[in-house]
Amino acid sequence: MAEDVSTLGMRLGAVTHFSQGWNLSLVPEAKELGVHSVRDSIAWRLVEPAKHQYNFENPRVSYVARVAAAEVSLVLVVNSFNPNYDEGLTPYTSEGREALANFVLETLNRFPEIKTVEIGNEFNGKNFVKGPVREAPYSERDDYYFEILRTVYERVKPARPDVSVLGGATHSVPVDYLSEMFSLGALDFMDGVAIHPYTSTAEDLGAQLAMLRKAMGDKQRDIYITEFGTGSPQPGVVPAYMLKFVSVMSAHKVKAAYWYALMRQKWFPDMELVDQHGRPSTAGEAFRFIQEQLLANGDGVDVSPDDFSYAFQFGQHAMVLWGEPRQVKFMVPVEVYDATGTPVPTFSGRLDPDRPVIIKSGEALIMGETVQLAPTDLVGDSYHQFHLPGSVDAGKDLAGKWSYFARGTSGEPRKLSVIGGGQRNNEPWIPYVGVPRLRPLMITSEGVNPAAFGKEGDRRREWSTVERFTVPADMTVRIVGEWNVSDKSEDGAALTVLHNGAELHSGPIGDKSNKYKLKLDLDNVAVKAGDQIDFIVGVGSTARGRHLTNRRIQIFRR
């Protein structure tokens, strides 16, 4: 069973469900597309219908041999239940865990071609655990998982040292949840950390991966992204998402990544690589082009020139580009392709934040030399310049451009720090900016959430979010922003904009009639180097309901 697509760079594969009855005729079609590695599972109850009696003849189990015969490698997910143990619930007793470990070892011995097993599937969520594990306090979830992981690892590794055991098995990138697991010693019982960054953006993912590596300390393990993907009926969205994510993951040395899924799932439309007959979708064409024209050159290298543009180089002759609108000029002959690998003979020469392009040339592509970006009037952006203070960011020095605070109804703003996410069931499963005792107050790249505590009308216990932009040079600026309060809010939220403490704007973020939305345009604001512009979002007039507010702020030089 071939283990890698390429020995050069990140392994890119796809999630399959042959264990759920998919037609195995898809295997050669998938391989033709460039899918040389898949992630699938085996139902424990089918293999061990009675205690200590194992049978691998069921087609939904024996498919592994067919996959192996096609020289496609397999990551085996172990997250099933067996009515013979722990009432058919997620194993929570030593007997149940030992039985699960025995099942894994028996499976590996039956299929020695399997070289990677993933223990659990999105264990931090609610969809793939049941029984006492799900019903226990959320703070105990990682404890249950640790005992399962350790039991399986200690059974498997002595007998099959050639097998890599992946742990973590989380939805998203919940660094605090994983850190607590690591503190139990989990890194001693895994060869890699598996995550599913569904709630990340490509622009945020690099910093989140860096923070995850920092949490591992001196026990570094490979990172496996065993599911990623997005669905949208709009043309071009899915291939663009794939291209962006692969570029970032590869540059951050992710060991392997698996697109969800090879074939359409009714719950997740428009994400498939092939239809039921094996014909490639636009996402499938993007997958093929990425494999053949990018990853075949080795891992990507982040050569992004500034905060607002993204550039990833694959070898000397291929580069992926996207970013805020600005002109790009090539000093050597190039061919331009869209995310599906379709040539763009009439490329406008203008970058787009949602439409990455692939540049190929017979000559060396060098950012700043053979690839040149025109100057931009954009000097501040709450999305692109969002950073995790004090952590390892994605290769960019953003310190001093934006800083984050919480402001009470009296007193000076309180500086915020990074919360890794996922420590509590009701907080984001990604790193964000906040302070533990003021949860759910938070700031992310895409939004803010002020908080109110105590009884209604007690304005003394309200906390606003403050995003502060520090002006880099003397200039006149135009400030453009959009705020959109959650539809679940009862009374919206309020926005104040200050320049060195002087009010530029103050008022509610829309009203109920426009679903609490606000567009703001402040033009011809004269500022000097070191000036501070504060964007303060507070709770609504009554402090009732939710106040989560999506926002995007951009500051342009006039």
XYZ file of C-alpha atoms in Angstrom:
558
model
C 0.000 0.000 0.000
C 1.638 3.250 -1.125
C 2.113 5.558 1.837
C 2.669 8.949 0.197
C 1.434 10.837 -2.834
C 4.857 12.381 -3.033
C 7.984 12.211 -0.954
C 8.431 15.928 -1.555
C 5.582 17.661 0.207
C 2.379 17.414 2.181
C 0.253 14.369 1.413
C -3.149 15.417 0.051
C -5.917 12.837 0.173
C -9.672 12.521 0.505
C -12.199 11.167 2.984
C -14.168 8.172 1.743
C -17.037 6.078 3.092
C -16.423 2.642 1.613
C -17.204 1.403 5.114
C -20.731 2.741 4.574
C -21.215 0.940 1.279
C -19.686 3.191 -1.359
C -18.987 1.459 -4.652
C -15.341 0.400 -4.870
C -15.348 1.221 -8.586
C -14.611 4.770 -7.401
C -11.084 3.772 -6.357
C -9.420 3.820 -9.806
C -11.282 7.029 -10.733
C -10.111 8.648 -7.516
C -6.557 7.516 -8.119
C -6.657 8.961 -11.627
C -7.655 12.281 -10.045
C -4.605 12.182 -7.791
C -6.210 10.702 -4.674
C -3.484 8.310 -3.559
C -4.465 8.329 0.101
C -7.888 8.059 1.750
C -9.334 8.254 5.247
C -12.064 5.771 6.146
C -13.230 3.570 8.996
C -14.394 0.089 9.982
C -17.406 -0.576 12.190
C -16.262 -2.400 15.339
C -19.605 -4.164 15.742
C -19.230 -5.785 12.304
C -15.787 -7.161 13.111
C -16.564 -8.383 16.644
C -20.233 -9.494 16.647
C -19.595 -11.551 19.791
C -16.974 -10.980 22.454
C -13.462 -11.997 21.346
C -14.725 -13.357 18.013
C -13.394 -11.440 15.007
C -14.587 -11.651 11.413
C -13.335 -9.434 8.587
C -15.406 -10.839 5.720
C -18.173 -8.235 5.626
C -17.744 -6.116 2.436
C -17.867 -2.974 4.539
C -14.739 -4.274 6.254
C -12.928 -6.210 3.554
C -12.925 -3.162 1.285
C -9.549 -2.364 2.856
C -7.913 -5.120 0.805
C -9.345 -3.669 -2.425
C -8.034 -0.236 -1.570
C -4.640 -1.726 -0.777
C -4.564 -3.624 -4.065
C -4.998 -0.303 -5.883
C -1.903 1.025 -4.064
C -3.906 3.675 -2.235
C -2.900 4.260 1.378
C -5.490 4.357 4.149
C -5.833 6.310 7.382
C -8.150 4.193 9.549
C -10.473 6.149 11.868
C -11.302 4.352 15.102
C -14.476 5.856 16.523
C -17.111 3.156 16.594
C -19.126 1.400 19.284
C -19.932 -2.204 20.088
C -23.077 -3.402 21.898
C -20.961 -6.086 23.603
C -19.127 -3.424 25.639
C -20.256 -0.422 27.685
C -23.851 -0.767 26.459
C -22.787 0.127 22.933
C -21.776 3.639 24.029
C -18.474 5.471 23.709
C -16.081 3.309 25.776
C -15.880 4.669 29.293
C -14.732 1.675 31.351
C -11.389 -0.108 31.356
C -13.084 -3.180 29.873
C -14.542 -1.162 27.017
C -11.262 0.584 26.298
C -9.297 -2.665 26.353
C -11.797 -4.264 23.984
C -11.474 -1.321 21.597
C -7.685 -1.606 21.689
C -7.893 -5.331 20.947
C -10.170 -4.619 17.983
C -7.689 -2.081 16.591
C -4.761 -4.478 16.913
C -6.697 -7.356 15.357
C -7.627 -5.087 12.449
C -4.036 -3.984 11.923
C -2.835 -7.559 12.001
C -5.495 -8.540 9.487
C -4.585 -5.601 7.234
C -0.848 -5.028 7.718
C -0.886 -2.477 4.879
C -2.576 0.057 7.181
C 0.116 2.353 8.502
C -1.924 5.089 10.195
C -4.815 4.987 12.673
C -6.724 7.971 14.029
C -8.210 7.493 17.479
C -11.601 9.194 17.701
C -13.456 11.604 15.479
C -14.307 15.162 16.607
C -14.296 13.952 20.190
C -14.704 17.502 21.521
C -18.130 17.806 19.883
C -21.477 16.118 20.442
C -22.077 14.237 17.207
C -19.623 11.365 17.628
C -19.741 10.551 21.337
C -22.616 9.179 23.387
C -23.423 7.938 26.850
C -21.503 8.955 29.988
C -18.718 10.556 27.917
C -21.157 13.006 26.368
C -23.213 13.551 29.506
C -20.259 14.194 31.829
C -19.114 17.791 32.508
C -17.323 19.130 29.458
C -14.131 19.595 31.455
C -13.894 15.795 31.684
C -14.135 15.146 27.932
C -10.375 15.240 27.386
C -9.861 12.894 30.364
C -12.089 10.242 28.801
C -10.329 10.671 25.488
C -6.873 10.431 27.043
C -7.678 7.055 28.615
C -8.918 5.685 25.276
C -5.869 7.023 23.433
C -3.390 5.650 25.957
C -5.021 2.223 26.048
C -5.000 1.849 22.270
C -1.464 3.197 21.880
C -0.035 0.887 24.538
C -1.651 -2.101 22.853
C -0.769 -1.191 19.268
C 2.769 0.228 19.328
C 4.673 -2.715 20.837
C 3.118 -5.084 18.308
C 3.052 -2.687 15.329
C 5.771 -0.047 15.750
C 5.419 0.741 12.045
C 1.930 2.182 12.599
C 1.471 5.901 13.315
C -1.183 6.626 15.941
C -2.939 9.977 15.573
C -4.520 11.637 18.600
C -6.460 14.761 19.431
C -9.244 14.086 16.925
C -10.842 17.499 17.270
C -13.315 19.572 15.363
C -11.580 22.905 14.660
C -8.313 23.980 16.344
C -9.228 24.161 20.073
C -5.761 24.863 21.467
C -6.814 25.092 25.137
C -8.750 21.809 24.919
C -5.723 20.138 23.362
C -3.317 21.789 25.816
C -5.193 20.283 28.741
C -4.982 16.901 27.034
C -1.261 17.394 26.468
C -0.833 18.212 30.165
C -2.168 14.735 30.957
C 0.672 13.266 28.901
C -1.252 12.633 25.674
C 1.711 13.517 23.456
C 3.514 10.461 24.821
C 0.776 8.311 23.296
C 0.453 9.750 19.807
C 2.655 10.147 16.746
C 0.630 12.999 15.291
C -2.146 15.449 16.199
C -5.337 15.262 14.120
C -7.592 18.305 13.693
C -10.477 19.445 11.454
C -10.185 23.245 10.938
C -13.742 23.793 9.704
C -14.201 27.013 11.709
C -10.898 28.549 10.595
C -10.237 30.791 7.630
C -7.209 30.278 5.419
C -5.902 33.669 6.498
C -6.132 32.702 10.210
C -5.022 29.094 9.995
C -1.272 29.712 9.931
C -1.283 31.522 13.273
C -3.533 28.861 14.783
C -1.209 26.062 13.665
C 1.756 27.971 15.082
C -0.051 28.312 18.400
C -0.844 24.583 18.405
C 2.811 23.769 17.845
C 3.748 26.120 20.663
C 1.347 24.229 22.956
C 3.217 20.978 22.229
C 6.388 22.414 23.755
C 9.403 20.144 23.433
C 7.275 17.129 22.402
C 6.582 18.186 18.839
C 4.356 15.920 16.788
C 3.313 16.084 13.145
C 0.000 17.804 12.448
C -2.544 15.924 10.340
C -5.644 17.682 9.040
C -7.811 14.629 8.588
C -10.817 16.614 7.361
C -11.164 19.998 5.714
C -13.606 21.416 3.209
C -16.445 23.817 2.529
C -19.601 23.729 0.478
C -21.188 26.440 -1.670
C -23.374 26.368 -4.777
C -21.684 29.550 -6.028
C -19.152 28.867 -8.810
C -15.525 29.003 -7.808
C -15.982 29.173 -4.036
C -15.036 25.564 -3.236
C -11.911 25.354 -5.480
C -10.713 28.724 -4.162
C -11.148 27.540 -0.571
C -9.211 24.361 -1.330
C -6.351 26.205 -3.014
C -6.002 28.711 -0.179
C -6.065 26.062 2.541
C -3.617 23.756 0.786
C -1.214 26.672 0.312
C -1.308 27.603 4.004
C -1.242 24.033 5.323
C 1.651 23.046 3.095
C 3.689 26.118 4.057
C 3.110 25.312 7.735
C 4.408 21.756 7.292
C 1.159 19.885 7.825
C 2.044 16.225 7.296
C -1.161 15.252 5.476
C -4.567 16.756 4.732
C -7.803 15.037 3.650
C -10.573 16.773 1.733
C -14.133 16.019 2.772
C -15.236 14.165 0.774
C -14.494 12.154 -2.345
C -18.198 11.804 -3.253
C -21.200 14.006 -2.430
C -22.825 13.677 0.988
C -26.444 14.768 1.314
C -25.624 16.775 4.433
C -22.716 18.569 2.754
C -23.529 19.369 -0.882
C -21.091 20.790 -3.422
C -17.978 19.535 -1.631
C -17.430 16.332 -3.619
C -14.409 15.662 -5.826
C -16.273 13.223 -8.098
C -19.887 12.308 -8.806
C -21.283 8.812 -8.284
C -19.873 7.760 -11.666
C -16.381 8.997 -10.862
C -16.542 12.123 -13.040
C -14.556 15.022 -11.556
C -16.299 18.108 -10.208
C -14.703 21.548 -10.348
C -13.326 20.779 -6.875
C -11.922 17.555 -8.276
C -10.191 19.420 -11.087
C -8.703 21.788 -8.516
C -7.509 18.791 -6.481
C -5.825 17.262 -9.534
C -4.117 20.529 -10.523
C -2.877 21.133 -6.973
C -1.385 17.640 -6.804
C 0.275 17.731 -10.220
C 1.343 21.359 -10.524
C 1.960 22.509 -6.947
C 2.576 19.765 -4.370
C 4.689 17.805 -6.846
C 7.223 20.622 -6.395
C 7.376 20.157 -2.627
C 5.858 22.094 0.241
C 4.853 25.685 -0.290
C 6.816 28.603 1.129
C 5.057 31.709 2.451
C 6.508 34.682 0.547
C 3.644 37.085 1.319
C 4.999 40.619 0.954
C 2.733 42.430 3.432
C -0.381 42.170 5.601
C -2.900 42.464 2.769
C -1.555 40.088 0.106
C -0.841 36.357 0.237
C 1.788 34.588 -1.830
C 2.919 30.952 -1.575
C 5.706 29.602 -3.732
C 5.926 25.977 -4.858
C 9.380 25.471 -6.285
C 10.889 28.227 -8.425
C 8.273 28.198 -11.145
C 4.847 28.179 -9.476
C 3.166 30.617 -7.098
C -0.317 31.079 -5.606
C -1.522 34.665 -5.147
C -4.561 36.368 -3.598
C -5.293 39.459 -1.564
C -6.980 42.831 -1.368
C -7.373 44.504 -4.785
C -4.137 45.858 -6.227
C -2.207 45.405 -9.442
C 0.432 42.732 -9.850
C 3.093 42.941 -12.537
C 5.224 40.128 -13.920
C 8.713 40.782 -15.234
C 8.945 37.375 -16.911
C 6.526 35.488 -19.187
C 3.839 33.745 -17.105
C 0.777 31.562 -17.470
C -2.156 32.312 -15.164
C -4.659 29.705 -13.962
C -7.715 29.879 -11.745
C -8.200 27.590 -8.746
C -9.490 24.733 -10.921
C -6.394 24.849 -13.116
C -8.248 26.496 -15.999
C -6.064 28.963 -17.953
C -6.950 32.655 -17.573
C -5.591 34.181 -20.788
C -7.181 37.572 -20.060
C -6.021 37.958 -16.458
C -6.649 41.551 -15.372
C -3.481 41.717 -13.333
C -5.496 42.601 -10.244
C -5.475 40.550 -7.044
C -8.769 39.420 -5.527
C -9.338 38.303 -1.912
C -11.767 35.554 -2.953
C -10.231 34.353 -6.221
C -6.688 33.073 -5.822
C -4.694 32.528 -8.992
C -1.861 30.180 -9.819
C 1.104 31.671 -11.654
C 3.501 29.471 -13.621
C 6.622 30.457 -15.504
C 9.590 28.843 -17.172
C 11.740 31.386 -15.340
C 12.173 31.890 -11.623
C 9.303 33.613 -9.827
C 10.700 35.871 -7.110
C 8.394 38.043 -5.016
C 9.503 41.658 -5.244
C 11.621 41.018 -8.322
C 9.990 39.042 -11.109
C 6.625 39.354 -9.323
C 5.887 42.939 -8.263
C 2.852 44.320 -6.435
C 1.752 47.906 -6.899
C 1.473 50.118 -3.801
C -1.834 50.050 -1.935
C -3.752 52.798 -0.137
C -4.947 50.287 2.448
C -3.117 50.866 5.740
C -5.388 49.155 8.256
C -7.635 46.088 8.111
C -9.283 44.403 11.098
C -9.426 41.052 9.278
C -6.064 40.719 7.586
C -4.180 42.329 10.470
C -5.942 40.435 13.238
C -3.325 38.743 15.378
C -3.006 36.717 18.556
C -0.993 38.924 20.948
C 1.987 37.228 22.510
C 1.670 34.106 20.380
C 3.534 33.013 17.287
C 1.785 34.625 14.334
C 1.859 33.530 10.721
C 5.241 35.002 9.843
C 4.111 38.630 10.042
C 5.026 41.313 12.569
C 1.620 42.832 13.354
C 2.502 44.063 16.844
C 1.560 47.696 17.360
C -0.865 47.989 14.435
C -3.911 46.677 16.286
C -4.301 46.087 20.002
C -7.301 44.758 21.893
C -9.000 45.750 25.140
C -12.126 45.326 27.252
C -13.626 48.522 28.642
C -15.974 48.588 31.584
C -18.500 51.337 32.213
C -15.871 53.045 34.341
C -12.095 52.977 34.289
C -9.414 52.498 31.679
C -9.536 49.770 29.019
C -8.136 46.427 30.135
C -5.685 44.806 27.728
C -6.761 41.414 26.399
C -4.690 38.303 25.734
C -5.075 35.022 23.885
C -7.495 32.293 24.916
C -6.742 29.072 23.059
C -10.373 28.025 22.645
C -12.342 24.872 23.333
C -11.770 24.824 27.076
C -15.501 25.281 27.592
C -18.355 23.869 25.578
C -19.869 27.300 24.873
C -16.777 29.081 23.543
C -15.151 29.026 20.083
C -13.042 26.008 19.173
C -10.305 28.277 17.824
C -7.890 30.708 19.518
C -9.353 34.168 20.136
C -8.627 37.334 22.073
C -10.317 37.797 25.454
C -9.862 37.359 29.184
C -10.999 34.253 31.086
C -13.059 35.982 33.764
C -14.973 38.055 31.183
C -16.170 35.176 29.018
C -18.057 35.368 26.642
C -16.376 38.681 25.718
C -14.117 38.039 22.757
C -12.520 39.388 19.583
C -11.768 37.308 16.493
C -10.720 38.176 12.962
C -14.364 38.217 11.902
C -16.220 39.668 14.852
C -16.514 40.896 18.422
C -18.712 40.014 21.373
C -19.233 42.463 24.243
C -20.588 41.090 27.517
C -23.061 42.007 30.243
C -23.190 40.429 33.690
C -25.591 40.713 36.562
C -29.215 41.764 36.520
C -30.763 43.676 33.655
C -30.204 47.387 34.013
C -26.994 47.024 36.015
C -24.869 49.063 33.635
C -21.892 48.792 35.997
C -21.278 45.223 34.863
C -21.205 45.786 31.112
C -17.973 45.324 29.162
C -17.316 46.595 25.654
C -14.724 45.342 23.172
C -12.102 47.842 22.021
C -10.053 47.430 18.856
C -7.323 50.066 18.669
C -5.494 50.918 15.468
C -2.183 52.759 15.862
C -1.522 55.057 12.919
C 1.879 54.336 11.262
C 2.510 57.801 9.708
C 1.088 61.287 9.230
C -1.729 61.143 6.677
C -5.379 61.776 5.926
C -7.511 58.612 6.037
C -10.895 57.285 5.115
C -12.401 54.832 7.607
C -14.867 52.328 6.181
C -16.599 49.661 8.255
C -19.533 47.282 8.442
C -21.089 45.856 11.602
C -23.807 43.199 11.724
C -25.228 42.069 15.066
C -26.439 38.488 15.508
C -30.035 37.882 14.432
C -30.567 36.369 17.882
C -29.924 39.702 19.575
C -32.930 41.320 21.287
C -31.685 44.910 21.242
C -28.603 45.031 19.024
C -25.335 46.673 20.028
C -23.705 50.103 20.058
C -20.634 51.480 18.287
C -18.322 54.329 19.295
C -15.325 55.447 17.225
C -12.702 57.620 18.919
C -9.636 59.431 17.574
C -7.216 60.041 20.446
C -10.246 60.027 22.722
C -12.289 62.469 20.618
C -15.565 61.095 19.327
C -15.880 60.493 15.580
C -19.072 58.441 15.807
C -21.438 57.143 18.472
C -24.757 55.380 18.240
C -26.602 52.078 17.899
C -25.630 49.517 15.266
C -28.758 49.821 13.177
C -32.110 48.838 14.610
C -34.591 46.006 14.529
C -36.003 47.142 11.165
C -32.673 46.606 9.366
C -31.638 43.618 11.493
C -29.048 45.613 13.447
C -26.666 46.419 10.611
C -24.504 49.490 10.133
C -22.271 50.770 7.351
C -19.932 53.569 8.357
C -17.855 55.854 6.122
C -15.725 58.517 7.821
C -13.730 60.455 5.258
C -10.909 62.998 5.417
C -9.775 62.239 8.954
C -6.391 63.889 9.565
C -4.095 61.705 11.700
C -0.472 61.691 12.793
C 1.997 58.883 13.444
C 1.209 57.232 16.769
C -2.415 58.416 16.879
C -4.947 55.914 18.168
C -8.288 55.120 16.582
C -10.573 53.062 18.843
C -13.543 51.025 17.631
C -15.699 50.242 20.663
C -18.658 47.838 20.518
C -20.921 47.654 23.558
C -24.165 45.915 24.456
C -27.535 47.305 23.391
C -29.841 49.578 25.303
C -31.169 46.892 27.625
C -28.247 44.434 27.615
C -30.674 41.621 26.762
C -29.981 38.825 24.301
C -26.856 38.119 22.332
C -24.447 40.775 21.103
C -22.104 38.809 18.838
C -21.287 41.220 16.003
C -19.612 40.462 12.716
C -17.452 43.375 11.619
C -14.911 44.465 9.040
C -12.943 47.693 9.332
C -10.657 49.111 6.650
C -8.571 52.290 6.812
C -7.346 53.850 3.566
C -4.797 56.569 2.944
C -6.376 59.443 0.995
